[in-house]
Each structure stands twice: as structure tokens, then as C-alpha cells.
PDB file of C-alpha atoms in Angstrom:
ATOM      1  CA  MET A 298       3.585  21.797   8.369  1.00 90.00           C
ATOM      2  CA  ASP A 299       1.949  18.906   6.817  1.00 92.00           C
ATOM      3  CA  VAL A 300      -1.832  17.613   6.556  1.00 92.00           C
ATOM      4  CA  HIS A 301      -3.681  14.724   4.563  1.00 93.00           C
ATOM      5  CA  CYS A 302      -6.632  16.171   2.997  1.00 91.00           C
ATOM      6  CA  GLY A 303      -8.787  12.795   2.632  1.00 89.00           C
ATOM      7  CA  SER A 304      -8.408  12.542   7.189  1.00 89.00           C
ATOM      8  CA  ILE A 305     -10.166  15.996   7.750  1.00 89.00           C
ATOM      9  CA  GLN A 306     -14.034  15.649   7.518  1.00 87.00           C
ATOM     10  CA  SER A 307     -15.303  17.871   5.345  1.00 82.00           C
ATOM     11  CA  THR A 308     -17.516  20.120   7.673  1.00 81.00           C
ATOM     12  CA  LEU A 309     -14.427  20.915   9.175  1.00 85.00           C
ATOM     13  CA  LEU A 310     -12.121  21.725   6.773  1.00 89.00           C
ATOM     14  CA  GLU A 311     -12.805  25.230   6.581  1.00 87.00           C
ATOM     15  CA  SER A 312     -11.794  25.638  10.329  1.00 88.00           C
ATOM     16  CA  GLU A 313      -9.010  23.471  10.284  1.00 90.00           C
ATOM     17  CA  PHE A 314      -7.381  25.513   7.297  1.00 92.00           C
ATOM     18  CA  PHE A 315      -8.764  29.293   8.486  1.00 91.00           C
ATOM     19  CA  GLY A 316      -9.596  28.438  12.038  1.00 86.00           C
ATOM     20  CA  HIS A 317     -12.310  29.967  13.870  1.00 84.00           C
ATOM     21  CA  LYS A 318     -13.115  32.397  16.636  1.00 81.00           C
ATOM     22  CA  ARG A 319     -14.913  31.678  19.663  1.00 85.00           C
ATOM     23  CA  GLY A 320     -18.615  30.993  19.409  1.00 78.00           C
ATOM     24  CA  ALA A 321     -18.520  30.499  15.758  1.00 77.00           C
ATOM     25  CA  PHE A 322     -20.248  27.274  16.116  1.00 79.00           C
ATOM     26  CA  THR A 323     -21.451  25.108  18.608  1.00 79.00           C
ATOM     27  CA  GLY A 324     -18.077  23.882  20.503  1.00 79.00           C
ATOM     28  CA  ALA A 325     -16.148  26.698  19.014  1.00 78.00           C
ATOM     29  CA  HIS A 326     -15.216  27.568  23.120  1.00 81.00           C
ATOM     30  CA  ALA A 327     -11.835  29.680  22.137  1.00 86.00           C
ATOM     31  CA  ASP A 328      -9.612  31.389  19.321  1.00 84.00           C
ATOM     32  CA  ARG A 329      -8.472  28.584  17.176  1.00 85.00           C
ATOM     33  CA  GLN A 330      -5.219  29.103  14.472  1.00 87.00           C
ATOM     34  CA  GLY A 331      -6.020  27.490  11.264  1.00 88.00           C
ATOM     35  CA  LEU A 332      -3.772  25.747   9.495  1.00 92.00           C
ATOM     36  CA  PHE A 333      -2.626  28.278   6.895  1.00 93.00           C
ATOM     37  CA  LEU A 334      -1.775  30.853  10.136  1.00 92.00           C
ATOM     38  CA  GLN A 335      -0.006  27.732  11.518  1.00 93.00           C
ATOM     39  CA  ALA A 336       2.516  27.836   8.824  1.00 94.00           C
ATOM     40  CA  ASN A 337       2.655  31.406   7.886  1.00 93.00           C
ATOM     41  CA  MET A 338       6.357  32.773   6.803  1.00 95.00           C
ATOM     42  CA  GLY A 339       7.006  28.654   6.506  1.00 95.00           C
ATOM     43  CA  THR A 340       5.516  25.699   4.119  1.00 96.00           C
ATOM     44  CA  LEU A 341       2.062  23.869   4.128  1.00 95.00           C
ATOM     45  CA  PHE A 342       2.631  20.406   2.316  1.00 96.00           C
ATOM     46  CA  MET A 343      -1.089  19.320   1.781  1.00 95.00           C
ATOM     47  CA  ASP A 344      -1.387  15.547   1.116  1.00 94.00           C
ATOM     48  CA  GLU A 345      -3.486  14.013  -1.182  1.00 94.00           C
ATOM     49  CA  ILE A 346      -4.948  17.086  -2.311  1.00 95.00           C
ATOM     50  CA  ASN A 347      -7.271  15.853  -4.809  1.00 95.00           C
ATOM     51  CA  ASN A 348      -9.782  14.584  -1.859  1.00 94.00           C
ATOM     52  CA  LEU A 349     -10.436  18.199  -1.398  1.00 94.00           C
ATOM     53  CA  PRO A 350     -14.372  18.762  -2.241  1.00 94.00           C
ATOM     54  CA  LEU A 351     -14.872  21.212  -4.504  1.00 94.00           C
ATOM     55  CA  ASP A 352     -16.280  24.183  -2.357  1.00 93.00           C
ATOM     56  CA  MET A 353     -12.894  24.073  -0.819  1.00 94.00           C
ATOM     57  CA  GLN A 354     -11.030  24.224  -4.164  1.00 95.00           C
ATOM     58  CA  ALA A 355     -12.804  26.997  -4.553  1.00 95.00           C
ATOM     59  CA  LYS A 356     -11.595  28.957  -0.803  1.00 93.00           C
ATOM     60  CA  LEU A 357      -8.189  27.168  -1.302  1.00 94.00           C
ATOM     61  CA  LEU A 358      -7.918  29.407  -5.365  1.00 95.00           C
ATOM     62  CA  ARG A 359      -8.738  32.451  -3.231  1.00 94.00           C
ATOM     63  CA  VAL A 360      -5.501  31.877  -0.657  1.00 93.00           C
ATOM     64  CA  LEU A 361      -3.550  31.445  -3.416  1.00 93.00           C
ATOM     65  CA  GLN A 362      -4.786  34.469  -5.137  1.00 94.00           C
ATOM     66  CA  GLU A 363      -5.025  36.882  -2.053  1.00 93.00           C
ATOM     67  CA  ALA A 364      -2.665  35.689   0.321  1.00 93.00           C
ATOM     68  CA  GLU A 365      -5.145  36.496   2.836  1.00 93.00           C
ATOM     69  CA  ILE A 366      -7.812  33.820   4.902  1.00 90.00           C
ATOM     70  CA  ARG A 367     -10.521  34.708   7.119  1.00 90.00           C
ATOM     71  CA  PRO A 368     -10.926  32.326  10.037  1.00 87.00           C
ATOM     72  CA  VAL A 369     -15.084  31.225  10.469  1.00 88.00           C
ATOM     73  CA  GLY A 370     -16.779  34.054  12.536  1.00 87.00           C
ATOM     74  CA  SER A 371     -14.829  36.637  11.868  1.00 84.00           C
ATOM     75  CA  ASP A 372     -15.068  39.583   9.641  1.00 86.00           C
ATOM     76  CA  LYS A 373     -11.640  40.692   8.951  1.00 89.00           C
ATOM     77  CA  SER A 374      -9.053  39.411   6.540  1.00 89.00           C
ATOM     78  CA  VAL A 375      -5.630  38.093   7.499  1.00 90.00           C
ATOM     79  CA  GLN A 376      -2.752  38.166   5.282  1.00 93.00           C
ATOM     80  CA  ILE A 377      -0.482  35.285   5.052  1.00 93.00           C
ATOM     81  CA  ASN A 378       2.760  34.071   3.334  1.00 95.00           C
ATOM     82  CA  VAL A 379       2.563  30.467   3.082  1.00 93.00           C
ATOM     83  CA  ARG A 380       4.406  28.313   0.641  1.00 94.00           C
ATOM     84  CA  ILE A 381       1.901  25.688  -0.617  1.00 94.00           C
ATOM     85  CA  ILE A 382       3.411  22.265  -1.833  1.00 95.00           C
ATOM     86  CA  ALA A 383       0.455  19.476  -3.003  1.00 95.00           C
ATOM     87  CA  ALA A 384       0.730  16.222  -3.516  1.00 94.00           C
ATOM     88  CA  SER A 385      -1.725  13.414  -4.862  1.00 93.00           C
ATOM     89  CA  SER A 386      -1.836  10.275  -5.819  1.00 87.00           C
ATOM     90  CA  VAL A 387      -4.041  10.551  -8.588  1.00 88.00           C
ATOM     91  CA  PRO A 388      -3.009  12.684 -11.807  1.00 91.00           C
ATOM     92  CA  LEU A 389      -4.981  16.061 -11.309  1.00 94.00           C
ATOM     93  CA  LYS A 390      -5.430  16.727 -14.778  1.00 93.00           C
ATOM     94  CA  GLU A 391      -7.220  13.298 -15.144  1.00 94.00           C
ATOM     95  CA  LEU A 392      -9.630  14.738 -12.388  1.00 95.00           C
ATOM     96  CA  VAL A 393     -10.008  18.079 -14.231  1.00 96.00           C
ATOM     97  CA  GLU A 394     -11.227  16.138 -17.478  1.00 95.00           C
ATOM     98  CA  LYS A 395     -14.054  14.490 -15.450  1.00 95.00           C
ATOM     99  CA  ASN A 396     -14.940  18.181 -13.320  1.00 95.00           C
ATOM    100  CA  LEU A 397     -13.606  16.702  -9.848  1.00 96.00           C
ATOM    101  CA  PHE A 398     -10.530  19.068  -9.726  1.00 96.00           C
ATOM    102  CA  ARG A 399     -11.260  22.779 -10.597  1.00 96.00           C
ATOM    103  CA  HIS A 400      -8.796  23.780 -13.590  1.00 95.00           C
ATOM    104  CA  ASP A 401      -8.171  27.352 -12.307  1.00 95.00           C
ATOM    105  CA  LEU A 402      -6.541  25.677  -9.093  1.00 95.00           C
ATOM    106  CA  PHE A 403      -4.875  23.195 -11.135  1.00 96.00           C
ATOM    107  CA  PHE A 404      -2.844  25.681 -13.189  1.00 94.00           C
ATOM    108  CA  ARG A 405      -2.384  27.871  -9.909  1.00 94.00           C
ATOM    109  CA  LEU A 406      -0.517  25.087  -8.513  1.00 93.00           C
ATOM    110  CA  PHE A 407       0.851  23.411 -11.588  1.00 91.00           C
ATOM    111  CA  VAL A 408       4.167  25.791 -11.225  1.00 89.00           C
ATOM    112  CA  TYR A 409       6.901  22.791 -10.334  1.00 90.00           C
ATOM    113  CA  PRO A 410       5.351  19.935 -10.992  1.00 91.00           C
ATOM    114  CA  ILE A 411       7.485  16.894  -9.744  1.00 90.00           C
ATOM    115  CA  TYR A 412       6.167  12.839 -10.989  1.00 88.00           C
ATOM    116  CA  ILE A 413       7.622  10.737  -8.709  1.00 86.00           C
ATOM    117  CA  PRO A 414       6.716   6.856 -10.344  1.00 87.00           C
ATOM    118  CA  ASP A 415       4.768   4.742  -8.064  1.00 87.00           C
ATOM    119  CA  LEU A 416       6.460   1.894  -6.465  1.00 90.00           C
ATOM    120  CA  ASN A 417       5.919  -0.749  -9.370  1.00 88.00           C
ATOM    121  CA  GLU A 418       8.088   1.545 -11.441  1.00 89.00           C
ATOM    122  CA  ARG A 419      11.145   1.749  -9.413  1.00 89.00           C
ATOM    123  CA  GLY A 420      11.797  -1.623  -7.594  1.00 87.00           C
ATOM    124  CA  GLU A 421      15.848  -0.883  -7.172  1.00 89.00           C
ATOM    125  CA  ASP A 422      13.914   1.246  -4.021  1.00 94.00           C
ATOM    126  CA  ILE A 423      11.911  -1.630  -2.861  1.00 95.00           C
ATOM    127  CA  GLN A 424      14.882  -2.422  -0.822  1.00 94.00           C
ATOM    128  CA  LEU A 425      15.846   0.393   0.941  1.00 96.00           C
ATOM    129  CA  LEU A 426      12.655   1.320   1.962  1.00 97.00           C
ATOM    130  CA  ALA A 427      11.803  -1.688   3.540  1.00 97.00           C
ATOM    131  CA  LYS A 428      15.010  -1.875   5.891  1.00 97.00           C
ATOM    132  CA  HIS A 429      14.006   1.603   6.246  1.00 98.00           C
ATOM    133  CA  PHE A 430      10.284   0.247   7.926  1.00 97.00           C
ATOM    134  CA  LEU A 431      11.824  -2.692   9.114  1.00 97.00           C
ATOM    135  CA  ASP A 432      14.399  -0.832  11.214  1.00 97.00           C
ATOM    136  CA  TYR A 433      11.351   2.156  12.277  1.00 97.00           C
ATOM    137  CA  TYR A 434       8.769  -0.767  13.244  1.00 97.00           C
ATOM    138  CA  SER A 435      11.727  -3.228  14.791  1.00 97.00           C
ATOM    139  CA  LYS A 436      12.702  -0.402  17.375  1.00 96.00           C
ATOM    140  CA  GLN A 437       8.694   0.522  17.879  1.00 97.00           C
ATOM    141  CA  GLN A 438       7.660  -3.097  18.959  1.00 96.00           C
ATOM    142  CA  HIS A 439      10.810  -3.647  20.889  1.00 96.00           C
ATOM    143  CA  LYS A 440      11.747  -6.545  18.097  1.00 95.00           C
ATOM    144  CA  LYS A 441      15.419  -7.849  17.194  1.00 94.00           C
ATOM    145  CA  VAL A 442      14.709  -8.144  13.567  1.00 95.00           C
ATOM    146  CA  THR A 443      16.910  -6.774  11.423  1.00 95.00           C
ATOM    147  CA  ALA A 444      16.885  -8.228   8.099  1.00 95.00           C
ATOM    148  CA  PHE A 445      14.941  -9.747   5.380  1.00 95.00           C
ATOM    149  CA  HIS A 446      15.629 -13.096   4.047  1.00 92.00           C
ATOM    150  CA  GLU A 447      16.899 -12.734   0.415  1.00 89.00           C
ATOM    151  CA  SER A 448      14.093 -14.259  -1.171  1.00 90.00           C
ATOM    152  CA  ILE A 449      11.683 -11.918   0.410  1.00 92.00           C
ATOM    153  CA  ILE A 450      13.409  -9.299  -0.829  1.00 92.00           C
ATOM    154  CA  ASP A 451      12.980 -10.431  -4.585  1.00 91.00           C
ATOM    155  CA  PHE A 452       9.499 -11.160  -3.799  1.00 92.00           C
ATOM    156  CA  MET A 453       8.829  -7.562  -2.727  1.00 94.00           C
ATOM    157  CA  LYS A 454      10.385  -6.898  -5.864  1.00 91.00           C
ATOM    158  CA  CYS A 455       7.701  -8.655  -7.674  1.00 89.00           C
ATOM    159  CA  LYS A 456       4.479  -8.030  -6.099  1.00 91.00           C
ATOM    160  CA  LYS A 457       2.120  -5.662  -7.367  1.00 91.00           C
ATOM    161  CA  TRP A 458       2.022  -2.823  -5.224  1.00 92.00           C
ATOM    162  CA  ASP A 459      -1.527  -1.371  -5.479  1.00 89.00           C
ATOM    163  CA  GLY A 460      -1.521   0.671  -2.523  1.00 88.00           C
ATOM    164  CA  ASN A 461       2.105   2.213  -3.289  1.00 90.00           C
ATOM    165  CA  ILE A 462       4.711   2.597  -0.502  1.00 92.00           C
ATOM    166  CA  ARG A 463       1.999   2.764   2.029  1.00 91.00           C
ATOM    167  CA  GLU A 464       1.546  -0.911   1.038  1.00 95.00           C
ATOM    168  CA  LEU A 465       4.491  -1.908   1.654  1.00 96.00           C
ATOM    169  CA  GLU A 466       5.063   0.010   4.827  1.00 97.00           C
ATOM    170  CA  ASN A 467       1.931  -1.727   6.163  1.00 96.00           C
ATOM    171  CA  LEU A 468       3.230  -5.073   5.398  1.00 96.00           C
ATOM    172  CA  VAL A 469       6.777  -4.968   6.957  1.00 97.00           C
ATOM    173  CA  GLU A 470       4.826  -3.444  10.359  1.00 97.00           C
ATOM    174  CA  ARG A 471       2.761  -6.386  10.318  1.00 95.00           C
ATOM    175  CA  LEU A 472       5.776  -8.826   9.364  1.00 96.00           C
ATOM    176  CA  VAL A 473       7.715  -6.910  12.609  1.00 96.00           C
ATOM    177  CA  ALA A 474       4.475  -7.666  14.713  1.00 96.00           C
ATOM    178  CA  LEU A 475       3.888 -11.234  13.674  1.00 94.00           C
ATOM    179  CA  ALA A 476       8.214 -11.978  14.238  1.00 93.00           C
ATOM    180  CA  PRO A 477       9.277 -13.934  17.164  1.00 93.00           C
ATOM    181  CA  ASN A 478      10.528 -11.777  19.986  1.00 92.00           C
ATOM    182  CA  ASP A 479      14.301 -13.797  19.097  1.00 91.00           C
ATOM    183  CA  MET A 480      13.875 -13.936  15.616  1.00 93.00           C
ATOM    184  CA  SER A 481      16.911 -12.156  13.503  1.00 94.00           C
ATOM    185  CA  THR A 482      15.709 -12.578   9.856  1.00 94.00           C
ATOM    186  CA  ILE A 483      12.538 -12.046   8.390  1.00 94.00           C
ATOM    187  CA  THR A 484      11.616 -14.891   6.375  1.00 91.00           C
ATOM    188  CA  PHE A 485       8.253 -16.806   4.429  1.00 90.00           C
ATOM    189  CA  GLU A 486       7.154 -18.136   7.687  1.00 88.00           C
ATOM    190  CA  THR A 487       6.389 -15.202   9.104  1.00 88.00           C
ATOM    191  CA  PHE A 488       4.320 -14.053   6.360  1.00 91.00           C
ATOM    192  CA  PRO A 489       0.264 -13.282   6.842  1.00 88.00           C
ATOM    193  CA  LEU A 490      -2.592 -16.086   5.947  1.00 88.00           C
ATOM    194  CA  ASP A 491      -3.966 -13.847   3.511  1.00 89.00           C
ATOM    195  CA  LEU A 492      -0.390 -14.112   1.464  1.00 90.00           C
ATOM    196  CA  GLN A 493       0.646 -17.635   1.440  1.00 88.00           C
ATOM    197  CA  ASP A 494      -1.372 -18.167  -2.109  1.00 88.00           C
ATOM    198  CA  GLU A 495       1.007 -14.975  -3.343  1.00 89.00           C
ATOM    199  CA  ILE A 496       3.530 -16.136  -1.900  1.00 89.00           C
ATOM    200  CA  LYS A 497       2.859 -19.868  -3.380  1.00 86.00           C
ATOM    201  CA  GLU A 498       2.882 -18.185  -6.812  1.00 86.00           C
ATOM    202  CA  PHE A 499       5.819 -16.543  -6.758  1.00 86.00           C
ATOM    203  CA  ARG A 500       7.834 -19.682  -5.921  1.00 81.00           C
ATOM    204  CA  ASN A 501       6.209 -21.518  -8.334  1.00 79.00           C
ATOM    205  CA  ARG A 502       7.186 -19.263 -11.229  1.00 76.00           C
ATOM    206  CA  GLN A 503      11.043 -18.919  -9.224  1.00 74.00           C
ATOM    207  CA  ARG A 504      11.319 -22.855 -10.253  1.00 67.00           C
ATOM    208  CA  TYR A 505      10.431 -22.739 -13.669  1.00 63.00           C
ATOM    209  CA  ASN A 506      12.149 -19.693 -14.818  1.00 62.00           C
ATOM    210  CA  THR A 507      15.369 -21.312 -13.160  1.00 56.00           C
ATOM    211  CA  TYR A 508      14.332 -24.321 -14.468  1.00 55.00           C
ATOM    212  CA  SER A 509      16.808 -26.178 -16.497  1.00 57.00           C
ATOM    213  CA  GLY A 510      15.777 -29.995 -17.079  1.00 62.00           C
ATOM    214  CA  SER A 511      14.252 -31.631 -20.090  1.00 70.00           C
ATOM    215  CA  LEU A 512      10.976 -31.005 -21.352  1.00 72.00           C
ATOM    216  CA  LYS A 513      10.501 -34.764 -19.905  1.00 75.00           C
ATOM    217  CA  GLU A 514      11.322 -33.777 -16.302  1.00 75.00           C
ATOM    218  CA  GLN A 515       9.397 -30.423 -16.643  1.00 73.00           C
ATOM    219  CA  VAL A 516       6.389 -32.543 -17.026  1.00 80.00           C
ATOM    220  CA  GLN A 517       7.128 -34.538 -14.737  1.00 83.00           C
ATOM    221  CA  ASP A 518       6.922 -32.533 -12.291  1.00 81.00           C
ATOM    222  CA  PHE A 519       4.228 -30.250 -13.113  1.00 83.00           C
ATOM    223  CA  GLU A 520       2.319 -34.098 -13.045  1.00 88.00           C
ATOM    224  CA  THR A 521       3.573 -34.397  -9.446  1.00 89.00           C
ATOM    225  CA  GLN A 522       2.782 -31.211  -8.288  1.00 86.00           C
ATOM    226  CA  LEU A 523      -0.544 -31.289  -9.723  1.00 90.00           C
ATOM    227  CA  LEU A 524      -1.696 -34.671  -8.450  1.00 92.00           C
ATOM    228  CA  LYS A 525       0.080 -33.812  -4.984  1.00 90.00           C
ATOM    229  CA  LYS A 526      -2.022 -30.599  -5.235  1.00 90.00           C
ATOM    230  CA  THR A 527      -5.693 -32.243  -6.010  1.00 92.00           C
ATOM    231  CA  LEU A 528      -4.861 -35.333  -3.833  1.00 93.00           C
ATOM    232  CA  MET A 529      -4.060 -33.486  -0.713  1.00 90.00           C
ATOM    233  CA  ASP A 530      -7.697 -30.946  -1.511  1.00 91.00           C
ATOM    234  CA  CYS A 531      -9.780 -34.218  -1.747  1.00 91.00           C
ATOM    235  CA  ASN A 532      -7.929 -35.652   1.468  1.00 92.00           C
ATOM    236  CA  TRP A 533      -6.165 -38.367  -0.417  1.00 93.00           C
ATOM    237  CA  ASN A 534      -9.665 -39.445  -1.815  1.00 94.00           C
ATOM    238  CA  GLN A 535      -7.860 -41.676  -5.073  1.00 94.00           C
ATOM    239  CA  SER A 536     -11.756 -41.337  -6.190  1.00 94.00           C
ATOM    240  CA  GLU A 537     -12.559 -37.534  -6.141  1.00 94.00           C
ATOM    241  CA  ALA A 538      -9.142 -36.778  -7.456  1.00 93.00           C
ATOM    242  CA  ALA A 539      -9.757 -39.018 -10.324  1.00 93.00           C
ATOM    243  CA  ARG A 540     -13.315 -37.145 -10.728  1.00 93.00           C
ATOM    244  CA  ARG A 541     -11.460 -33.572 -10.681  1.00 92.00           C
ATOM    245  CA  LEU A 542      -9.055 -35.081 -13.145  1.00 93.00           C
ATOM    246  CA  ASN A 543     -11.234 -35.969 -15.728  1.00 93.00           C
ATOM    247  CA  THR A 544      -9.165 -39.642 -14.863  1.00 92.00           C
ATOM    248  CA  SER A 545      -9.868 -43.166 -13.949  1.00 93.00           C
ATOM    249  CA  GLU A 546      -8.700 -43.716 -10.412  1.00 92.00           C
ATOM    250  CA  LYS A 547      -6.608 -46.661 -11.873  1.00 92.00           C
ATOM    251  CA  ASN A 548      -4.642 -44.263 -13.439  1.00 92.00           C
ATOM    252  CA  ILE A 549      -4.360 -42.164 -10.269  1.00 92.00           C
ATOM    253  CA  ARG A 550      -2.815 -45.452  -8.934  1.00 92.00           C
ATOM    254  CA  TYR A 551      -0.691 -45.790 -11.433  1.00 90.00           C
ATOM    255  CA  LYS A 552       0.665 -42.429 -11.171  1.00 90.00           C
ATOM    256  CA  MET A 553       0.820 -42.483  -7.696  1.00 92.00           C
ATOM    257  CA  GLU A 554       3.374 -44.947  -8.088  1.00 90.00           C
ATOM    258  CA  THR A 555       5.428 -43.738 -10.801  1.00 88.00           C
ATOM    259  CA  LEU A 556       5.681 -40.467  -9.423  1.00 88.00           C
ATOM    260  CA  ASN A 557       6.058 -41.622  -6.047  1.00 88.00           C
ATOM    261  CA  ILE A 558       3.400 -40.020  -4.323  1.00 90.00           C
ATOM    262  CA  ILE A 559       3.013 -41.231  -0.995  1.00 89.00           C
ATOM    263  CA  LYS A 560       0.081 -40.327   1.641  1.00 86.00           C
ATOM    264  CA  PRO A 561       1.473 -38.826   4.359  1.00 82.00           C
ATOM    265  CA  ALA A 562       0.991 -40.716   7.780  1.00 75.00           C
ATOM    266  CA  SER A 563      -2.085 -39.979   9.499  1.00 64.00           C
ATOM    267  CA  GLY A 564      -1.424 -38.673  13.589  1.00 50.00           C
TER     268      GLY A 564
END
């Protein structure tokens, strides 16, 4: 059995974990077993245990020490035998030092610690995880997508995942939702607008990382991209582009001619 500690309202934590007796509080119309009793003789996985408030941490410590719980509204304790596995996205030791997590509970839980690096430290897992989420959401949403374009996998491996695996899962779910019904391979055109700037930056890095031209060619390529982008931002107003680039309008026209930059036909 598993529970996300951050998803339970603080006022309901005790009832959720320990259960309650009928009439224990408003709305308690019947006895209810808590998570500890439901997991009795088994395992309870407590995800994001760092979200537990200090008063609930003290009660959890007592459960671990005494191997018993007392449902809300009851005057009798109940013996339990539950193995606790706890996970935290924030190092608990740091929270202990900030007095946000009880040191005695920390050492009680710190029996067999397992450190799992975040996604930014294990890029080799990204392709497998992305494919897993792709298969799952494609089936859930009745889509035909079965693969990512190779360049997207490269982008995912270079991207900074502040939200760790959940951010990757959320992105894949969005991509599947945005994919046309007849699409089999996810491409960059499928990506949402809020990621287009990040994609553009990635593509520029890739181009310059693999560029083998001379210095003159690289400078020329940079000038072309800069001038073209500035003109587009200025709606192809040469006077405004000259002002932004701190040069003359005459020089803008000269560069457009030598770099073969042509304003697209309107329509």
C-alpha cells in the first residue's frame, strides 16, 4: 500500500493514517480503518514523507517505537506489524538541520537508505522512461504514436528536469494529447508553445556543436541568423532593425543583399 504524504489535508492526516471510530468527529458516520491497519502484516510506502508536519512526525515515531496505533475517538490501542518504506525528494538530513524534520524520526527511518539520483544525473534512463510513458498514455488516450523522433530523445537528454521524473511524465502525456490521431512518431512540431524557445536554443547548440566550417563561415552564419531574427521581430522594418542593432539602415540593406536575406512575400 502506498500514500503520498503531501496529498492529504493536514486536518485529516491522523484519521487517514490511524482510522477513526464512529462519531469521533463531524462526518464520521462509521468506523474506518486507517492506512496502518489496512497495511497490517504488509508494507506501507510513504512517498514525500518530508511533507508530514512535525506533530504528525511525532505520532509516526510512536507507531514505529511501540508498533501500535490508536484510532481517532478510540480509547484502545491496536497492535500492528507494518514495514515502513519512506521516500523524499528533499534530503531529510537538510530538513533536520533546519528543524523541519525530527532528528529522532530521521534516525529511526534511516535503517537502510537508498539514494536514487535525480533524472538530470542519469540521462541513460530518459529514453527508457519516455518510451514507457509514451506506450502508457498512447494506450490510455487511444492514439497511434509509438515512437519519438531521434532528435527529441537528444533534446530530452539535454533538458534540465527540475521536476524530475514527474516532469518527464507530464511532458510525454502532453505530447500524446497534442499528437494528431494518425501520427505514429512524435516530432518537434508536436511540442507545446511554452517549450518552443527551449527547443530553438537546443537546435542552435546542436548546429554550432557540429559545425565544422571556417571562422569566416561561422561568423557569416551568426550574422545571418541575428539579422534575420531582428528583421522578423521588427516586422521587416529596416529602420527599426538598424536602431536595435546600433548600425545604419544603409548597412542593413547591404547585409541583406550580401547575406541573401529576402523579405518573404506577404499573403
